[in-house]
Amino acid sequence: MPEAPYNHLALEVPSLPVNAELCRLTVAVFAAELPFTLGEIEQLKVAVAEAVGNCILHAYPGEPGRIALRARLADGAVVVDVEDWGRGIADVALARQPSYTTSTDPDHVGLGFAFMEQFTDALEVVSAPGRGTLVRMRKRPAHGQDAVGQQAGLSPRPEEGTGADGRPLRP
Amino acid sequence: MAASNFVRRGAGVPAEAPDGERPRADKGPQGTGDALQVTREARDQTLVVRVVGDLDIRTAATFRQQVDEWFLASDHRRLVLNLSRVTFLDSTGLGAVLGRVRRVRDAGRQMVIVPPGGVSRAVLDVAALGRAVPLYRSERAALDEEAQTHA
């Protein structure tokens, strides 16, 4: 069976609500190279939308700021980075708790990270107050060709400690 | 690829439409464009609100405003919220739905929901929506008071 093609993308957009859709659709098309089911692609879209939505709502609550979207295919999985240089998160573990929210909007449910966790295979969040946040998600087709490679003990994950562009994660 | 069938023109709409009509306030990069359509139909004491398209960070405010204006500011006793043609739902859209459930309940009125399918249903289920409000398989079932065919 041929190896999954190597591909990557990098995109920068301002934190406008319309760009949540742009990012999720971009990643959906990008990830369609892998043997994802339609349901898995829909899950990936929700996860990306939540990461970008956090940038829009929380990283840059006033003026729009920069959001970087990067994705790559590696070892039969898609790795997506969503990065901002906004407000940052003081306590990442607390922010990842379901229903935790800093918003005063009564309609805000605080489930963004919960959906990222639920709809991807791995989620990493690196953040510092005032310096921004990097969210990295990894998703692999559940019944794709790579399941064979996993059973054979071949490298199941992209190398640790690097972002979707292959560069090291920021401290 | 599982993109919805909607052609989205919100980001590229000219400031002035060719026929001279005033551009709608919801157009443009911050508006909802064509990504969401919310319509209503009054049936005696019941108001049916149908949501078609993406209910997300971009469109949730429009949805919220429409439902509050059409239902909470009206005399209708029961709201049937038909989400079966929602093509995408994120946590902001979910929050808007849950917020309407809360406000309708606080107003002492009834609300039922026809949920979407697929991953959007999973998004609703994470918030245990079915415990907060009756879910029906179809609008027809929701409108039939005798039918207790909960989804």
mmCIF file of C-alpha atoms in Angstrom:
data_model
loop_
_atom_site.group_PDB
_atom_site.id
_atom_site.type_symbol
_atom_site.label_atom_id
_atom_site.label_comp_id
_atom_site.label_asym_id
_atom_site.label_seq_id
_atom_site.Cartn_x
_atom_site.Cartn_y
_atom_site.Cartn_z
ATOM 1 C CA MET A 1 0.000 0.000 0.000
ATOM 2 C CA PRO A 2 1.457 3.412 -0.883
ATOM 3 C CA GLU A 3 2.505 5.649 1.974
ATOM 4 C CA ALA A 4 0.276 8.582 2.858
ATOM 5 C CA PRO A 5 1.510 11.589 0.918
ATOM 6 C CA TYR A 6 3.393 14.222 2.844
ATOM 7 C CA ASN A 7 1.643 17.564 2.711
ATOM 8 C CA HIS A 8 1.507 20.647 4.851
ATOM 9 C CA LEU A 9 -0.137 24.054 4.938
ATOM 10 C CA ALA A 10 0.288 27.345 6.721
ATOM 11 C CA LEU A 11 -2.296 30.086 6.815
ATOM 12 C CA GLU A 12 -2.605 33.318 8.758
ATOM 13 C CA VAL A 13 -5.932 35.040 9.299
ATOM 14 C CA PRO A 14 -7.284 37.805 11.540
ATOM 15 C CA SER A 15 -9.480 36.660 14.422
ATOM 16 C CA LEU A 16 -12.802 37.367 12.727
ATOM 17 C CA PRO A 17 -15.751 34.983 13.223
ATOM 18 C CA VAL A 18 -15.935 34.295 9.499
ATOM 19 C CA ASN A 19 -12.452 32.790 9.674
ATOM 20 C CA ALA A 20 -13.522 30.004 12.014
ATOM 21 C CA GLU A 21 -15.379 28.590 9.049
ATOM 22 C CA LEU A 22 -12.508 29.272 6.663
ATOM 23 C CA CYS A 23 -10.115 27.385 8.932
ATOM 24 C CA ARG A 24 -12.353 24.398 9.584
ATOM 25 C CA LEU A 25 -13.167 23.954 5.896
ATOM 26 C CA THR A 26 -9.509 24.348 4.940
ATOM 27 C CA VAL A 27 -8.464 21.629 7.363
ATOM 28 C CA ALA A 28 -11.328 19.397 6.228
ATOM 29 C CA VAL A 29 -10.154 19.577 2.629
ATOM 30 C CA PHE A 30 -6.541 19.145 3.680
ATOM 31 C CA ALA A 31 -7.280 16.084 5.823
ATOM 32 C CA ALA A 32 -9.388 14.432 3.128
ATOM 33 C CA GLU A 33 -6.119 13.041 1.705
ATOM 34 C CA LEU A 34 -6.285 10.499 4.529
ATOM 35 C CA PRO A 35 -8.939 7.771 4.660
ATOM 36 C CA PHE A 36 -11.155 9.574 7.153
ATOM 37 C CA THR A 37 -14.871 8.846 7.249
ATOM 38 C CA LEU A 38 -17.231 11.757 6.708
ATOM 39 C CA GLY A 39 -18.050 11.631 10.407
ATOM 40 C CA GLU A 40 -14.385 11.891 11.352
ATOM 41 C CA ILE A 41 -13.958 14.881 9.044
ATOM 42 C CA GLU A 42 -16.957 16.516 10.720
ATOM 43 C CA GLN A 43 -15.391 15.871 14.118
ATOM 44 C CA LEU A 44 -12.149 17.464 12.950
ATOM 45 C CA LYS A 45 -14.086 20.497 11.731
ATOM 46 C CA VAL A 46 -15.656 20.975 15.162
ATOM 47 C CA ALA A 47 -12.272 20.650 16.887
ATOM 48 C CA VAL A 48 -10.636 23.212 14.578
ATOM 49 C CA ALA A 49 -13.608 25.557 14.900
ATOM 50 C CA GLU A 50 -13.330 25.413 18.694
ATOM 51 C CA ALA A 51 -9.609 26.187 18.668
ATOM 52 C CA VAL A 52 -10.079 29.123 16.302
ATOM 53 C CA GLY A 53 -13.167 30.208 18.222
ATOM 54 C CA ASN A 54 -11.121 30.415 21.422
ATOM 55 C CA CYS A 55 -8.695 32.759 19.638
ATOM 56 C CA ILE A 56 -11.580 34.951 18.494
ATOM 57 C CA LEU A 57 -13.444 35.031 21.813
ATOM 58 C CA HIS A 58 -10.661 34.843 24.367
ATOM 59 C CA ALA A 59 -7.213 35.533 22.910
ATOM 60 C CA TYR A 60 -8.247 38.791 21.266
ATOM 61 C CA PRO A 61 -11.401 39.984 23.052
ATOM 62 C CA GLY A 62 -11.077 43.525 21.708
ATOM 63 C CA GLU A 63 -9.291 44.203 18.458
ATOM 64 C CA PRO A 64 -8.800 41.272 16.070
ATOM 65 C CA GLY A 65 -5.339 39.739 16.157
ATOM 66 C CA ARG A 66 -3.338 37.182 14.202
ATOM 67 C CA ILE A 67 -4.237 33.501 14.137
ATOM 68 C CA ALA A 68 -1.836 31.020 12.550
ATOM 69 C CA LEU A 69 -3.271 27.756 11.254
ATOM 70 C CA ARG A 70 -0.794 25.057 10.333
ATOM 71 C CA ALA A 71 -1.454 21.468 9.373
ATOM 72 C CA ARG A 72 0.596 18.572 8.152
ATOM 73 C CA LEU A 73 0.191 14.938 7.340
ATOM 74 C CA ALA A 74 2.567 12.713 9.246
ATOM 75 C CA ASP A 75 2.564 8.955 9.726
ATOM 76 C CA GLY A 76 -1.007 8.604 8.577
ATOM 77 C CA ALA A 77 -2.361 11.292 10.897
ATOM 78 C CA VAL A 78 -3.208 14.932 10.479
ATOM 79 C CA VAL A 79 -1.580 17.336 12.936
ATOM 80 C CA VAL A 80 -3.181 20.760 13.276
ATOM 81 C CA ASP A 81 -1.715 23.741 15.093
ATOM 82 C CA VAL A 82 -3.795 26.796 15.950
ATOM 83 C CA GLU A 83 -1.650 29.559 17.388
ATOM 84 C CA ASP A 84 -2.320 33.069 18.605
ATOM 85 C CA TRP A 85 -0.278 35.812 20.223
ATOM 86 C CA GLY A 86 -3.057 37.105 22.418
ATOM 87 C CA ARG A 87 -3.990 37.108 26.058
ATOM 88 C CA GLY A 88 -2.869 33.598 26.918
ATOM 89 C CA ILE A 89 -4.149 31.206 29.578
ATOM 90 C CA ALA A 90 -2.862 31.362 33.155
ATOM 91 C CA ASP A 91 -3.972 27.853 34.148
ATOM 92 C CA VAL A 92 -4.274 25.512 31.171
ATOM 93 C CA ALA A 93 -5.394 22.518 33.244
ATOM 94 C CA LEU A 94 -8.243 24.563 34.707
ATOM 95 C CA ALA A 95 -9.214 25.988 31.314
ATOM 96 C CA ARG A 96 -9.465 22.458 29.918
ATOM 97 C CA GLN A 97 -12.027 21.430 32.539
ATOM 98 C CA PRO A 98 -15.464 20.931 30.936
ATOM 99 C CA SER A 99 -17.810 23.864 31.591
ATOM 100 C CA TYR A 100 -14.992 26.124 32.783
ATOM 101 C CA THR A 101 -15.393 29.577 31.287
ATOM 102 C CA THR A 102 -14.090 33.063 31.908
ATOM 103 C CA SER A 103 -16.970 34.546 29.954
ATOM 104 C CA THR A 104 -19.719 36.577 31.547
ATOM 105 C CA ASP A 105 -22.089 35.675 28.692
ATOM 106 C CA PRO A 106 -24.713 33.345 30.220
ATOM 107 C CA ASP A 107 -24.922 31.493 26.897
ATOM 108 C CA HIS A 108 -21.241 30.599 26.971
ATOM 109 C CA VAL A 109 -20.940 26.911 27.822
ATOM 110 C CA GLY A 110 -17.176 26.501 28.167
ATOM 111 C CA LEU A 111 -17.032 23.263 26.187
ATOM 112 C CA GLY A 112 -14.492 24.291 23.540
ATOM 113 C CA PHE A 113 -11.598 22.237 24.900
ATOM 114 C CA ALA A 114 -13.991 19.378 25.702
ATOM 115 C CA PHE A 115 -14.930 19.127 22.019
ATOM 116 C CA MET A 116 -11.278 19.364 20.941
ATOM 117 C CA GLU A 117 -10.494 16.473 23.278
ATOM 118 C CA GLN A 118 -13.525 14.442 22.298
ATOM 119 C CA PHE A 119 -13.130 14.778 18.550
ATOM 120 C CA THR A 120 -9.366 14.317 18.161
ATOM 121 C CA ASP A 121 -6.914 11.656 19.319
ATOM 122 C CA ALA A 122 -4.502 13.977 21.097
ATOM 123 C CA LEU A 123 -4.621 17.568 22.295
ATOM 124 C CA GLU A 124 -1.749 19.654 23.595
ATOM 125 C CA VAL A 125 -2.069 23.221 24.833
ATOM 126 C CA VAL A 126 0.922 25.481 25.469
ATOM 127 C CA SER A 127 0.151 28.937 26.800
ATOM 128 C CA ALA A 128 1.489 31.785 28.880
ATOM 129 C CA PRO A 129 -0.347 34.934 29.985
ATOM 130 C CA GLY A 130 0.370 37.796 27.635
ATOM 131 C CA ARG A 131 2.266 35.589 25.194
ATOM 132 C CA GLY A 132 -0.425 33.644 23.442
ATOM 133 C CA THR A 133 -1.528 30.056 23.061
ATOM 134 C CA LEU A 134 -0.614 27.145 20.846
ATOM 135 C CA VAL A 135 -3.146 24.343 20.479
ATOM 136 C CA ARG A 136 -2.000 21.195 18.726
ATOM 137 C CA MET A 137 -4.405 18.438 17.777
ATOM 138 C CA ARG A 138 -3.732 15.117 16.150
ATOM 139 C CA LYS A 139 -6.279 12.871 14.483
ATOM 140 C CA ARG A 140 -5.891 9.570 12.692
ATOM 141 C CA PRO A 141 -8.453 7.689 10.616
ATOM 142 C CA ALA A 142 -9.901 4.989 12.853
ATOM 143 C CA HIS A 143 -10.050 2.373 10.116
ATOM 144 C CA GLY A 144 -7.565 3.741 7.630
ATOM 145 C CA GLN A 145 -4.605 2.024 6.071
ATOM 146 C CA ASP A 146 -2.475 3.175 8.955
ATOM 147 C CA ALA A 147 -4.190 0.835 11.380
ATOM 148 C CA VAL A 148 -2.051 -1.860 9.752
ATOM 149 C CA GLY A 149 1.099 0.112 10.434
ATOM 150 C CA GLN A 150 0.068 0.633 14.046
ATOM 151 C CA GLN A 151 -0.428 -3.091 14.579
ATOM 152 C CA ALA A 152 2.967 -3.711 13.050
ATOM 153 C CA GLY A 153 4.515 -1.405 15.642
ATOM 154 C CA LEU A 154 5.438 1.283 13.161
ATOM 155 C CA SER A 155 5.699 4.814 14.462
ATOM 156 C CA PRO A 156 2.131 5.658 15.468
ATOM 157 C CA ARG A 157 2.696 9.323 16.265
ATOM 158 C CA PRO A 158 4.505 12.271 14.800
ATOM 159 C CA GLU A 159 7.633 13.128 16.753
ATOM 160 C CA GLU A 160 6.923 14.714 20.105
ATOM 161 C CA GLY A 161 7.756 18.285 20.881
ATOM 162 C CA THR A 162 7.286 19.755 17.450
ATOM 163 C CA GLY A 163 4.436 21.693 15.955
ATOM 164 C CA ALA A 164 2.541 21.032 12.756
ATOM 165 C CA ASP A 165 5.286 22.777 10.820
ATOM 166 C CA GLY A 166 7.930 20.499 12.301
ATOM 167 C CA ARG A 167 9.500 23.310 14.317
ATOM 168 C CA PRO A 168 9.869 22.970 18.082
ATOM 169 C CA LEU A 169 6.998 24.112 20.276
ATOM 170 C CA ARG A 170 7.548 27.390 22.019
ATOM 171 C CA PRO A 171 8.346 27.159 25.721
ATOM 172 C CA MET B 1 -15.391 15.856 1.852
ATOM 173 C CA ALA B 2 -18.388 16.751 3.870
ATOM 174 C CA ALA B 3 -18.868 20.427 3.266
ATOM 175 C CA SER B 4 -22.457 21.553 3.287
ATOM 176 C CA ASN B 5 -24.283 22.422 0.124
ATOM 177 C CA PHE B 6 -24.513 26.081 0.929
ATOM 178 C CA VAL B 7 -22.608 28.538 -1.179
ATOM 179 C CA ARG B 8 -21.223 31.092 1.182
ATOM 180 C CA ARG B 9 -20.948 34.579 -0.120
ATOM 181 C CA GLY B 10 -20.827 36.483 3.149
ATOM 182 C CA ALA B 11 -17.174 37.481 2.898
ATOM 183 C CA GLY B 12 -17.346 38.713 -0.655
ATOM 184 C CA VAL B 13 -20.577 40.646 -0.788
ATOM 185 C CA PRO B 14 -20.170 44.069 -2.373
ATOM 186 C CA ALA B 15 -21.043 47.056 -0.228
ATOM 187 C CA GLU B 16 -23.927 47.896 -2.534
ATOM 188 C CA ALA B 17 -25.999 45.189 -4.164
ATOM 189 C CA PRO B 18 -26.297 45.547 -7.980
ATOM 190 C CA ASP B 19 -30.025 46.218 -7.847
ATOM 191 C CA GLY B 20 -29.462 49.115 -5.476
ATOM 192 C CA GLU B 21 -31.068 47.451 -2.482
ATOM 193 C CA ARG B 22 -29.474 48.332 0.825
ATOM 194 C CA PRO B 23 -26.973 45.725 1.930
ATOM 195 C CA ARG B 24 -28.257 43.651 4.829
ATOM 196 C CA ALA B 25 -26.656 44.351 8.149
ATOM 197 C CA ASP B 26 -25.627 40.749 8.546
ATOM 198 C CA LYS B 27 -23.527 40.688 5.395
ATOM 199 C CA GLY B 28 -19.808 41.169 5.363
ATOM 200 C CA PRO B 29 -16.926 39.487 7.164
ATOM 201 C CA GLN B 30 -18.541 39.786 10.596
ATOM 202 C CA GLY B 31 -22.067 38.935 9.510
ATOM 203 C CA THR B 32 -23.801 35.659 8.877
ATOM 204 C CA GLY B 33 -24.089 35.991 5.093
ATOM 205 C CA ASP B 34 -25.880 32.971 3.721
ATOM 206 C CA ALA B 35 -24.459 30.526 6.230
ATOM 207 C CA LEU B 36 -27.625 30.505 8.341
ATOM 208 C CA GLN B 37 -31.312 30.812 7.613
ATOM 209 C CA VAL B 38 -33.851 31.073 10.428
ATOM 210 C CA THR B 39 -37.547 30.996 9.550
ATOM 211 C CA ARG B 40 -40.739 30.777 11.561
ATOM 212 C CA GLU B 41 -44.273 29.485 11.226
ATOM 213 C CA ALA B 42 -47.021 30.215 13.720
ATOM 214 C CA ARG B 43 -49.535 27.459 14.521
ATOM 215 C CA ASP B 44 -52.028 28.629 17.124
ATOM 216 C CA GLN B 45 -50.215 28.621 20.443
ATOM 217 C CA THR B 46 -47.133 27.014 18.921
ATOM 218 C CA LEU B 47 -44.330 28.708 17.075
ATOM 219 C CA VAL B 48 -42.109 26.590 14.826
ATOM 220 C CA VAL B 49 -38.620 27.970 14.241
ATOM 221 C CA ARG B 50 -36.564 26.232 11.582
ATOM 222 C CA VAL B 51 -32.807 26.619 11.472
ATOM 223 C CA VAL B 52 -30.996 25.766 8.250
ATOM 224 C CA GLY B 53 -27.218 25.954 7.837
ATOM 225 C CA ASP B 54 -24.364 26.565 10.241
ATOM 226 C CA LEU B 55 -25.108 27.475 13.857
ATOM 227 C CA ASP B 56 -21.714 28.625 15.041
ATOM 228 C CA ILE B 57 -19.560 31.458 16.333
ATOM 229 C CA ARG B 58 -20.451 33.529 13.299
ATOM 230 C CA THR B 59 -24.215 33.028 13.275
ATOM 231 C CA ALA B 60 -25.244 32.270 16.866
ATOM 232 C CA ALA B 61 -26.039 35.895 17.715
ATOM 233 C CA THR B 62 -28.465 36.147 14.794
ATOM 234 C CA PHE B 63 -30.168 32.923 15.864
ATOM 235 C CA ARG B 64 -30.403 34.099 19.447
ATOM 236 C CA GLN B 65 -31.853 37.460 18.471
ATOM 237 C CA GLN B 66 -34.438 35.950 16.123
ATOM 238 C CA VAL B 67 -35.737 33.372 18.580
ATOM 239 C CA ASP B 68 -35.953 35.876 21.417
ATOM 240 C CA GLU B 69 -37.759 38.384 19.233
ATOM 241 C CA TRP B 70 -40.120 35.902 17.638
ATOM 242 C CA PHE B 71 -40.934 33.726 20.611
ATOM 243 C CA LEU B 72 -40.077 35.344 23.932
ATOM 244 C CA ALA B 73 -41.565 38.668 22.866
ATOM 245 C CA SER B 74 -44.730 36.960 21.564
ATOM 246 C CA ASP B 75 -47.771 35.274 23.089
ATOM 247 C CA HIS B 76 -46.886 31.781 21.874
ATOM 248 C CA ARG B 77 -46.874 29.160 24.610
ATOM 249 C CA ARG B 78 -44.804 26.473 22.910
ATOM 250 C CA LEU B 79 -41.671 26.595 20.796
ATOM 251 C CA VAL B 80 -40.735 23.827 18.387
ATOM 252 C CA LEU B 81 -37.101 24.417 17.478
ATOM 253 C CA ASN B 82 -36.333 22.417 14.355
ATOM 254 C CA LEU B 83 -32.564 21.919 14.109
ATOM 255 C CA SER B 84 -32.776 18.927 11.752
ATOM 256 C CA ARG B 85 -31.205 20.883 8.902
ATOM 257 C CA VAL B 86 -28.346 22.325 10.906
ATOM 258 C CA THR B 87 -25.199 21.500 8.944
ATOM 259 C CA PHE B 88 -22.631 22.532 11.539
ATOM 260 C CA LEU B 89 -22.817 23.155 15.279
ATOM 261 C CA ASP B 90 -20.029 24.410 17.532
ATOM 262 C CA SER B 91 -19.944 25.251 21.240
ATOM 263 C CA THR B 92 -21.120 28.813 20.620
ATOM 264 C CA GLY B 93 -24.137 27.509 18.698
ATOM 265 C CA LEU B 94 -24.747 24.941 21.404
ATOM 266 C CA GLY B 95 -24.607 27.677 24.034
ATOM 267 C CA ALA B 96 -27.159 29.713 22.125
ATOM 268 C CA VAL B 97 -29.521 26.723 22.009
ATOM 269 C CA LEU B 98 -29.071 25.982 25.716
ATOM 270 C CA GLY B 99 -29.580 29.650 26.495
ATOM 271 C CA ARG B 100 -32.912 29.612 24.667
ATOM 272 C CA VAL B 101 -33.942 26.478 26.594
ATOM 273 C CA ARG B 102 -33.189 28.297 29.838
ATOM 274 C CA ARG B 103 -34.952 31.499 28.884
ATOM 275 C CA VAL B 104 -38.062 29.710 27.627
ATOM 276 C CA ARG B 105 -38.221 27.687 30.831
ATOM 277 C CA ASP B 106 -37.710 30.820 32.950
ATOM 278 C CA ALA B 107 -40.623 32.394 31.078
ATOM 279 C CA GLY B 108 -42.798 29.431 32.074
ATOM 280 C CA ARG B 109 -43.310 28.256 28.516
ATOM 281 C CA GLN B 110 -42.690 25.004 26.692
ATOM 282 C CA MET B 111 -39.962 24.129 24.255
ATOM 283 C CA VAL B 112 -39.141 20.999 22.292
ATOM 284 C CA ILE B 113 -36.315 20.359 19.851
ATOM 285 C CA VAL B 114 -35.944 18.350 16.664
ATOM 286 C CA PRO B 115 -32.196 17.613 16.796
ATOM 287 C CA PRO B 116 -29.747 17.481 13.908
ATOM 288 C CA GLY B 117 -27.956 14.293 12.947
ATOM 289 C CA GLY B 118 -24.349 13.215 12.816
ATOM 290 C CA VAL B 119 -21.642 15.007 14.721
ATOM 291 C CA SER B 120 -23.943 17.952 15.487
ATOM 292 C CA ARG B 121 -26.124 15.532 17.438
ATOM 293 C CA ALA B 122 -23.039 14.383 19.316
ATOM 294 C CA VAL B 123 -22.309 18.025 20.179
ATOM 295 C CA LEU B 124 -25.808 18.368 21.667
ATOM 296 C CA ASP B 125 -25.426 15.092 23.526
ATOM 297 C CA VAL B 126 -22.199 16.216 25.222
ATOM 298 C CA ALA B 127 -24.296 18.878 26.936
ATOM 299 C CA ALA B 128 -27.009 16.298 27.756
ATOM 300 C CA LEU B 129 -29.572 18.403 25.930
ATOM 301 C CA GLY B 130 -32.093 15.560 26.069
ATOM 302 C CA ARG B 131 -32.303 15.948 29.833
ATOM 303 C CA ALA B 132 -33.139 19.636 29.577
ATOM 304 C CA VAL B 133 -35.758 19.517 26.845
ATOM 305 C CA PRO B 134 -37.862 16.890 25.000
ATOM 306 C CA LEU B 135 -36.323 15.768 21.705
ATOM 307 C CA TYR B 136 -38.456 14.601 18.792
ATOM 308 C CA ARG B 137 -37.543 12.673 15.687
ATOM 309 C CA SER B 138 -39.373 15.015 13.363
ATOM 310 C CA GLU B 139 -41.237 18.279 13.290
ATOM 311 C CA ARG B 140 -44.408 16.334 12.566
ATOM 312 C CA ALA B 141 -43.950 14.291 15.727
ATOM 313 C CA ALA B 142 -43.155 17.421 17.738
ATOM 314 C CA LEU B 143 -46.318 19.105 16.503
ATOM 315 C CA ASP B 144 -48.520 16.120 17.260
ATOM 316 C CA GLU B 145 -49.375 16.514 20.925
ATOM 317 C CA GLU B 146 -50.547 12.915 21.072
ATOM 318 C CA ALA B 147 -47.350 11.450 19.688
ATOM 319 C CA GLN B 148 -44.933 10.609 22.459
ATOM 320 C CA THR B 149 -42.250 9.455 20.068
ATOM 321 C CA HIS B 150 -39.252 10.961 21.723
ATOM 322 C CA ALA B 151 -36.109 10.620 19.658
#
